[in-house]
CSV table of C-alpha atoms and ligand atoms in Angstrom, one decimal:
chain,number,residue,atom,x,y,z
A,1,MET,CA,0.0,0.0,0.0
A,2,ILE,CA,1.1,3.6,-0.7
A,3,ASP,CA,0.0,5.0,2.6
A,4,LEU,CA,-0.7,8.8,2.5
A,5,ARG,CA,-3.2,8.8,5.3
A,6,SER,CA,-0.8,10.5,7.6
A,7,ASP,CA,2.9,10.9,8.4
A,8,THR,CA,2.2,8.8,11.6
A,9,VAL,CA,1.9,5.6,9.7
A,10,THR,CA,5.7,5.0,9.2
A,11,LYS,CA,7.4,1.9,10.7
A,12,PRO,CA,10.8,1.9,12.3
A,13,THR,CA,13.6,1.2,9.7
A,14,GLN,CA,16.1,-1.7,10.3
A,15,ALA,CA,18.7,0.9,11.3
A,16,MET,CA,16.3,2.5,13.8
A,17,LEU,CA,15.5,-0.9,15.3
A,18,ALA,CA,19.2,-1.6,15.5
A,19,ALA,CA,19.8,1.7,17.4
A,20,MET,CA,16.9,0.7,19.8
A,21,THR,CA,18.4,-2.7,20.7
A,22,VAL,CA,21.7,-1.2,21.9
A,23,ALA,CA,20.2,1.6,24.0
A,24,GLU,CA,21.3,1.8,27.6
A,25,LEU,CA,18.2,1.4,29.8
A,26,GLY,CA,17.2,2.3,33.3
A,27,ASP,CA,13.9,3.3,35.1
A,28,ASP,CA,12.7,6.8,34.1
A,29,VAL,CA,10.2,7.0,37.0
A,30,LEU,CA,13.0,6.3,39.4
A,31,GLY,CA,15.0,9.0,37.6
A,32,ASP,CA,17.8,6.9,36.1
A,33,GLU,CA,17.0,6.3,32.5
A,34,PRO,CA,20.1,7.4,30.6
A,35,THR,CA,18.7,7.3,27.1
A,36,VAL,CA,15.6,9.3,28.0
A,37,ALA,CA,17.8,11.8,29.8
A,38,LEU,CA,20.0,12.1,26.7
A,39,LEU,CA,17.0,12.7,24.5
A,40,GLU,CA,15.6,15.3,26.9
A,41,GLU,CA,18.9,17.1,27.0
A,42,ARG,CA,19.4,17.1,23.2
A,43,VAL,CA,15.8,18.3,22.7
A,44,ALA,CA,16.2,21.1,25.2
A,45,ASP,CA,19.4,22.2,23.6
A,46,LEU,CA,18.0,22.1,20.1
A,47,LEU,CA,14.9,24.0,21.0
A,48,GLY,CA,16.8,26.5,23.1
A,49,LYS,CA,14.9,25.8,26.3
A,50,ASP,CA,16.1,25.0,29.9
A,51,ALA,CA,14.6,21.5,30.0
A,52,ALA,CA,12.5,18.9,28.2
A,53,MET,CA,10.3,16.0,29.2
A,54,TYR,CA,9.6,12.8,27.2
A,55,VAL,CA,6.0,11.7,27.0
A,56,PRO,CA,4.2,9.0,25.0
A,57,SER,CA,2.2,11.3,22.7
A,58,GLY,CA,1.7,14.8,21.3
A,59,THR,CA,-1.6,15.0,23.1
A,60,MET,CA,0.1,14.3,26.5
A,61,ALA,CA,2.8,16.9,25.8
A,62,ASN,CA,0.2,19.6,24.9
A,63,GLN,CA,-2.0,18.7,27.9
A,64,CYS,CA,0.9,18.8,30.3
A,65,ALA,CA,1.6,22.3,28.9
A,66,VAL,CA,-1.9,23.4,29.3
A,67,GLY,CA,-2.3,22.0,32.8
A,68,ALA,CA,1.0,23.4,34.0
A,69,GLN,CA,0.3,26.9,32.8
A,70,LEU,CA,-3.4,27.5,33.6
A,71,ARG,CA,-5.7,27.2,36.6
A,72,SER,CA,-9.2,25.9,36.4
A,73,GLY,CA,-11.6,28.7,35.2
A,74,GLN,CA,-8.8,30.6,33.4
A,75,MET,CA,-9.0,31.3,29.7
A,76,LEU,CA,-7.1,29.4,27.0
A,77,ILE,CA,-7.0,31.3,23.7
A,78,LEU,CA,-6.4,29.3,20.5
A,79,GLU,CA,-7.2,29.2,16.8
A,80,ALA,CA,-10.5,27.6,16.0
A,81,SER,CA,-9.0,24.6,14.1
A,82,ALA,CA,-6.2,23.9,16.6
A,83,HIS,CA,-5.5,20.2,17.3
A,84,ILE,CA,-5.6,21.0,21.1
A,85,TYR,CA,-9.2,22.1,20.7
A,86,LEU,CA,-10.5,19.8,18.0
A,87,TYR,CA,-8.7,16.5,18.4
A,88,GLU,CA,-7.7,16.0,22.0
A,89,ALA,CA,-11.0,14.7,23.3
A,90,GLY,CA,-12.0,17.9,25.0
A,91,ALA,CA,-9.0,17.6,27.4
A,92,PRO,CA,-8.4,21.3,28.2
A,93,GLY,CA,-11.9,21.5,29.7
A,94,ALA,CA,-12.2,17.9,31.0
A,95,LEU,CA,-8.7,17.8,32.7
A,96,TRP,CA,-7.9,21.3,33.6
A,97,GLY,CA,-11.1,23.3,33.7
A,98,ALA,CA,-9.9,25.6,30.9
A,99,HIS,CA,-12.3,28.2,29.6
A,100,THR,CA,-11.7,28.0,25.9
A,101,ASN,CA,-11.8,31.2,23.7
A,102,LEU,CA,-11.6,30.2,20.0
A,103,VAL,CA,-10.4,32.7,17.5
A,104,PRO,CA,-10.8,31.7,13.8
A,105,ALA,CA,-7.9,32.7,11.6
A,106,THR,CA,-7.0,32.1,7.9
A,107,GLY,CA,-4.4,29.4,7.5
A,108,GLY,CA,-4.6,28.5,11.2
A,109,ALA,CA,-2.3,31.5,11.8
A,110,LEU,CA,-3.4,34.0,14.6
A,111,THR,CA,-2.1,37.5,14.7
A,112,TRP,CA,-1.6,39.5,17.8
A,113,ALA,CA,-4.4,41.9,16.6
A,114,GLN,CA,-6.8,39.0,16.5
A,115,ILE,CA,-5.8,37.8,20.0
A,116,GLU,CA,-5.9,41.2,21.5
A,117,ALA,CA,-9.4,41.8,20.1
A,118,ALA,CA,-10.5,38.5,21.7
A,119,LEU,CA,-9.2,39.4,25.2
A,120,PRO,CA,-11.9,40.2,27.7
A,121,PRO,CA,-11.8,43.5,29.7
A,122,ASP,CA,-10.3,43.3,33.2
A,123,ASP,CA,-13.7,42.8,34.9
A,124,VAL,CA,-14.9,40.1,37.3
A,125,HIS,CA,-17.5,38.9,34.9
A,126,PHE,CA,-14.9,37.4,32.6
A,127,ALA,CA,-12.6,34.4,32.8
A,128,GLU,CA,-9.0,35.5,33.4
A,129,PRO,CA,-6.8,35.0,30.3
A,130,ALA,CA,-3.8,32.8,31.1
A,131,LEU,CA,-2.5,30.9,28.0
A,132,VAL,CA,-2.3,31.3,24.3
A,133,CYS,CA,-1.7,28.2,22.2
A,134,LEU,CA,-0.3,28.3,18.6
A,135,GLU,CA,0.3,25.4,16.2
A,136,ASN,CA,3.2,25.3,13.8
A,137,THR,CA,2.8,23.9,11.2
A,138,ALA,CA,-1.0,24.3,11.3
A,139,ASN,CA,-2.3,20.8,10.5
A,140,LYS,CA,-5.9,21.5,9.6
A,141,ALA,CA,-4.9,24.4,7.4
A,142,GLY,CA,-2.7,22.1,5.3
A,143,GLY,CA,0.6,22.1,7.1
A,144,ARG,CA,0.9,25.9,6.9
A,145,ILE,CA,4.0,27.5,8.4
A,146,LEU,CA,3.2,30.4,10.8
A,147,ASN,CA,4.6,33.8,9.9
A,148,GLN,CA,7.6,34.0,12.4
A,149,GLN,CA,7.2,37.8,12.8
A,150,ASP,CA,3.6,37.2,14.0
A,151,VAL,CA,4.9,34.5,16.4
A,152,VAL,CA,7.5,37.0,17.8
A,153,THR,CA,4.9,39.7,18.2
A,154,ILE,CA,2.4,37.3,19.9
A,155,GLY,CA,5.1,36.1,22.3
A,156,ARG,CA,6.2,39.6,23.2
A,157,GLU,CA,2.8,41.2,23.6
A,158,ALA,CA,1.2,38.2,25.4
A,159,GLN,CA,4.0,37.9,27.9
A,160,ALA,CA,3.9,41.7,28.5
A,161,LEU,CA,0.3,41.2,29.7
A,162,GLY,CA,1.3,38.2,31.9
A,163,LEU,CA,0.0,35.5,29.6
A,164,ARG,CA,2.1,32.5,28.7
A,165,VAL,CA,2.4,31.0,25.2
A,166,HIS,CA,2.5,27.4,24.2
A,167,LEU,CA,3.4,26.2,20.7
A,168,ASP,CA,2.1,22.8,19.5
A,169,GLY,CA,5.0,22.0,17.3
A,170,ALA,CA,4.1,18.4,16.4
A,171,ARG,CA,5.4,19.3,12.9
A,172,LEU,CA,7.8,22.1,13.8
A,173,TRP,CA,10.5,19.9,12.2
A,174,ASN,CA,8.8,20.5,8.9
A,175,ALA,CA,8.6,24.3,9.5
A,176,HIS,CA,12.3,24.2,10.3
A,177,VAL,CA,13.3,22.3,7.1
A,178,ALA,CA,11.1,24.3,4.8
A,179,SER,CA,11.8,27.7,6.2
A,180,GLY,CA,15.5,27.3,7.0
A,181,LEU,CA,14.9,28.9,10.5
A,182,SER,CA,16.5,26.9,13.3
A,183,MET,CA,14.4,25.0,15.8
A,184,ALA,CA,15.6,27.4,18.5
A,185,GLU,CA,14.6,30.5,16.5
A,186,LEU,CA,11.2,29.1,15.9
A,187,CYS,CA,10.8,28.4,19.6
A,188,ALA,CA,12.4,31.5,21.0
A,189,PRO,CA,9.2,33.6,21.3
A,190,VAL,CA,7.2,31.0,23.2
A,191,ASN,CA,7.3,29.7,26.8
A,192,THR,CA,6.7,26.1,26.0
A,193,VAL,CA,6.8,23.9,22.9
A,194,SER,CA,5.8,20.3,22.1
A,195,VAL,CA,7.5,18.3,19.3
A,196,CYS,CA,6.5,14.8,18.1
A,197,PHE,CA,8.9,12.1,16.9
A,198,SER,CA,6.2,9.8,15.6
A,199,LYS,CA,4.9,12.2,12.9
A,200,ALA,CA,7.1,13.1,10.0
A,201,LEU,CA,10.3,12.1,11.7
A,202,GLY,CA,9.4,8.4,11.6
A,203,ALA,CA,9.9,7.2,15.2
A,204,PRO,CA,7.2,4.8,16.6
A,205,VAL,CA,6.3,6.5,19.8
A,206,GLY,CA,6.8,9.8,21.7
A,207,SER,CA,6.9,13.5,22.0
A,208,CYS,CA,8.8,16.1,24.1
A,209,LEU,CA,7.6,19.1,26.0
A,210,ALA,CA,10.3,21.8,26.4
A,211,GLY,CA,10.3,25.0,28.5
A,212,ASP,CA,11.7,26.6,31.6
A,213,ALA,CA,12.9,24.4,34.4
A,214,ALA,CA,10.1,25.3,36.9
A,215,MET,CA,7.4,24.6,34.3
A,216,ILE,CA,8.9,21.3,33.2
A,217,LYS,CA,9.1,20.3,36.9
A,218,ARG,CA,5.3,21.0,37.3
A,219,ALA,CA,4.7,19.2,34.0
A,220,ARG,CA,6.5,16.0,35.3
A,221,ARG,CA,3.9,15.7,38.1
A,222,LEU,CA,1.1,16.1,35.6
A,223,ARG,CA,2.6,13.5,33.3
A,224,LYS,CA,2.7,11.1,36.3
A,225,ARG,CA,-1.0,11.9,37.1
A,226,LEU,CA,-1.9,11.1,33.5
A,227,GLY,CA,-0.2,7.8,33.7
A,228,GLY,CA,2.7,8.9,31.4
A,229,GLY,CA,5.5,7.9,33.7
A,230,MET,CA,7.3,5.2,31.8
A,231,ARG,CA,10.1,2.8,32.9
A,232,GLN,CA,12.6,1.4,30.3
A,233,SER,CA,11.4,4.1,27.9
A,234,GLY,CA,15.0,4.6,26.7
A,235,LEU,CA,14.1,1.9,24.2
A,236,LEU,CA,11.7,4.3,22.6
A,237,ALA,CA,13.8,7.4,23.2
A,238,ALA,CA,16.6,5.7,21.2
A,239,ALA,CA,14.3,5.6,18.2
A,240,CYS,CA,13.6,9.3,18.7
A,241,LEU,CA,17.3,10.2,18.9
A,242,PHE,CA,17.9,8.2,15.7
A,243,ALA,CA,15.1,10.0,14.0
A,244,MET,CA,16.4,13.4,14.9
A,245,GLU,CA,19.9,12.5,13.8
A,246,HIS,CA,19.1,10.6,10.5
A,247,GLN,CA,15.6,11.4,9.4
A,248,LEU,CA,15.2,15.2,9.9
A,249,GLU,CA,16.8,16.8,6.9
A,250,ARG,CA,15.1,14.2,4.5
A,251,LEU,CA,11.7,16.0,5.2
A,252,ALA,CA,12.6,18.1,2.2
A,253,GLU,CA,11.8,15.1,0.1
A,254,ASP,CA,8.3,14.9,1.5
A,255,HIS,CA,7.8,18.6,0.9
A,256,ALA,CA,8.9,18.2,-2.7
A,257,HIS,CA,6.5,15.3,-3.1
A,258,ALA,CA,3.7,17.4,-1.7
A,259,ARG,CA,4.5,20.2,-4.1
A,260,ARG,CA,4.5,17.8,-7.0
A,261,ILE,CA,0.8,17.1,-6.3
A,262,VAL,CA,0.0,20.7,-6.8
A,263,ALA,CA,2.3,21.1,-9.9
A,264,GLU,CA,1.2,18.0,-11.7
A,265,LEU,CA,-2.5,17.7,-10.7
A,266,ASP,CA,-4.4,17.8,-14.0
A,267,ASN,CA,-8.0,16.9,-13.3
A,268,SER,CA,-10.9,19.4,-13.5
A,269,LEU,CA,-12.7,17.7,-10.5
A,270,LEU,CA,-9.7,18.1,-8.2
A,271,SER,CA,-8.0,21.2,-6.8
A,272,VAL,CA,-5.6,22.2,-4.0
A,273,ASP,CA,-6.8,25.5,-2.7
A,274,HIS,CA,-4.2,26.2,-0.1
A,275,PRO,CA,-0.5,27.1,-0.3
A,276,VAL,CA,1.5,23.8,0.2
A,277,ASP,CA,4.3,24.9,2.6
A,278,THR,CA,5.3,21.5,3.9
A,279,ASN,CA,4.1,17.9,3.7
A,280,ILE,CA,0.3,18.2,3.9
A,281,VAL,CA,-2.0,18.4,0.9
A,282,MET,CA,-5.7,19.0,1.1
A,283,VAL,CA,-7.4,18.0,-2.2
A,284,ASP,CA,-10.8,19.4,-2.8
A,285,VAL,CA,-13.2,17.3,-4.9
A,286,LYS,CA,-16.0,18.9,-7.0
A,287,GLU,CA,-19.3,17.3,-8.0
A,288,PRO,CA,-20.0,14.8,-9.4
A,289,GLY,CA,-17.0,13.6,-7.4
A,290,SER,CA,-17.0,13.2,-3.6
A,291,ALA,CA,-14.4,12.6,-1.0
A,292,GLU,CA,-15.8,9.1,-0.5
A,293,SER,CA,-15.5,8.2,-4.2
A,294,LEU,CA,-12.0,9.6,-4.5
A,295,LEU,CA,-11.0,7.5,-1.5
A,296,ALA,CA,-12.5,4.4,-3.1
A,297,HIS,CA,-10.7,5.2,-6.4
A,298,LEU,CA,-7.4,5.6,-4.6
A,299,ALA,CA,-8.0,2.4,-2.5
A,300,ASP,CA,-8.6,0.5,-5.8
A,301,ARG,CA,-5.0,1.2,-6.7
A,302,ASP,CA,-3.9,0.4,-3.1
A,303,ILE,CA,-3.4,4.1,-2.1
A,304,GLY,CA,-4.5,5.2,1.3
A,305,ALA,CA,-5.7,8.8,2.1
A,306,LEU,CA,-8.1,10.3,4.6
A,307,SER,CA,-11.4,12.2,4.3
A,308,LEU,CA,-11.2,15.5,6.1
A,309,GLY,CA,-14.8,16.7,5.8
A,310,PRO,CA,-17.2,16.9,2.9
A,311,GLY,CA,-15.4,17.1,-0.5
A,312,ARG,CA,-11.9,17.2,1.1
A,313,VAL,CA,-9.2,14.5,1.0
A,314,ARG,CA,-5.9,14.8,2.8
A,315,LEU,CA,-2.6,13.3,1.5
A,316,ILE,CA,0.6,13.3,3.4
A,317,PRO,CA,3.8,12.1,1.7
A,318,ASN,CA,6.1,10.5,4.2
A,319,LEU,CA,9.2,8.5,4.9
A,320,GLU,CA,7.8,5.4,3.2
A,321,VAL,CA,6.6,7.0,0.0
A,322,SER,CA,9.1,7.1,-2.9
A,323,ALA,CA,9.3,9.3,-6.0
A,324,GLN,CA,8.0,6.3,-8.0
A,325,ASP,CA,5.1,5.9,-5.6
A,326,MET,CA,4.3,9.6,-6.2
A,327,ASP,CA,4.2,8.8,-10.0
A,328,THR,CA,1.5,6.2,-9.2
A,329,VAL,CA,-0.4,8.6,-6.9
A,330,LEU,CA,-0.4,11.4,-9.5
A,331,ALA,CA,-1.5,9.1,-12.4
A,332,THR,CA,-4.3,7.8,-10.1
A,333,LEU,CA,-5.5,11.3,-9.1
A,334,ASN,CA,-5.4,12.4,-12.7
A,335,ASP,CA,-7.6,9.5,-14.0
A,336,TYR,CA,-10.3,10.0,-11.4
A,337,ARG,CA,-13.7,10.6,-13.1
A,338,GLY,CA,-16.0,11.3,-10.2
A,339,ASP,CA,-18.7,9.1,-8.7
A,340,ALA,CA,-18.8,7.0,-11.9
A,341,ALA,CA,-15.2,5.9,-11.3
B,401,PLP,C1,-0.8,19.4,15.3
B,401,PLP,C2,-0.9,18.2,16.1
B,401,PLP,N1,-0.7,18.3,17.4
B,401,PLP,C3,-0.8,17.2,18.3
B,401,PLP,C4,-1.1,16.0,17.8
B,401,PLP,C5,-1.2,14.9,18.8
B,401,PLP,O1,-0.3,13.9,18.6
B,401,PLP,P1,-0.6,12.4,19.2
B,401,PLP,O2,-1.4,11.7,18.1
B,401,PLP,O3,0.8,11.8,19.3
B,401,PLP,O4,-1.3,12.5,20.5
B,401,PLP,C6,-1.2,15.8,16.4
B,401,PLP,C7,-1.5,14.5,15.9
B,401,PLP,O5,-1.7,14.2,14.7
B,401,PLP,C8,-1.1,16.9,15.5
B,401,PLP,O6,-1.3,16.8,14.2
């Protein structure tokens, strides 16, 4: 199967498995897991933060960030299509009592002016704003890279008002490779950042949350409360270290494959109506086509994709998809004929 459903579908390579089998192991809950400690140190350095914490998933990294930086009843401000709001099972409200203030923005990219306009007056009737969450790249918007000047302004202005800023950087790796900005530059304006190793980077499990030392200390207690304290997790951390070292710069290939879809798509029923900044492509299907029939057509040729709402199909080139596979994908998209197909 040519699996373009997500960049999470990749399996560990033989070289990654080999790196896992020689990892030095300990017990991370008891505080002596050398490979996890090494990963956390490398990630903190790379992101330019004091400290980092390894967790099983991007969701847990984001939720530890929310829980550590907001009290029940305080306001969480985020873009309306943010993963933290849409796809984390209602966690900000359910776990931390966050009062969510959603601000819709084109391309998933908030500006300070939009955030400022959404802030309530300093009046007892309103929830007290505590945390702004950004997402880079913005998944639902099609892997869009945030304008870094906007991120800098948001960080500066929000912090001047006593708010904190968290960046959901599940795919910050892609923003780094596509923009040429370093991971540390991308993270400098925000207080905390989550990164995922099991998305485009190709590791099987895990994410890190990075930030200042006091915040990461608080987040470690929340990780334990959520059941995220792991033991010989160096086995998994070794895969993440391998992915950072050997599978980061190759993301440029995924981006080139995504751009090919836009450049070579030649079918009046299909269009890509967003700028393709990184590895995510949203294909819009016109009638008499539909997302379901396009998925069925792709499945007939053993190509996997995901429906992302009526008339929209998401394709994500990834580590396991070759240039030749992309030839097949493009030929298949171009011979789609709608519901009759
Ligand atoms: C932008 C973004 N943030 C967070 C997550 C959550 O990651 P996980 O599935 O590891 O919980 C995802 C998952 O796809 C994501 O796309």
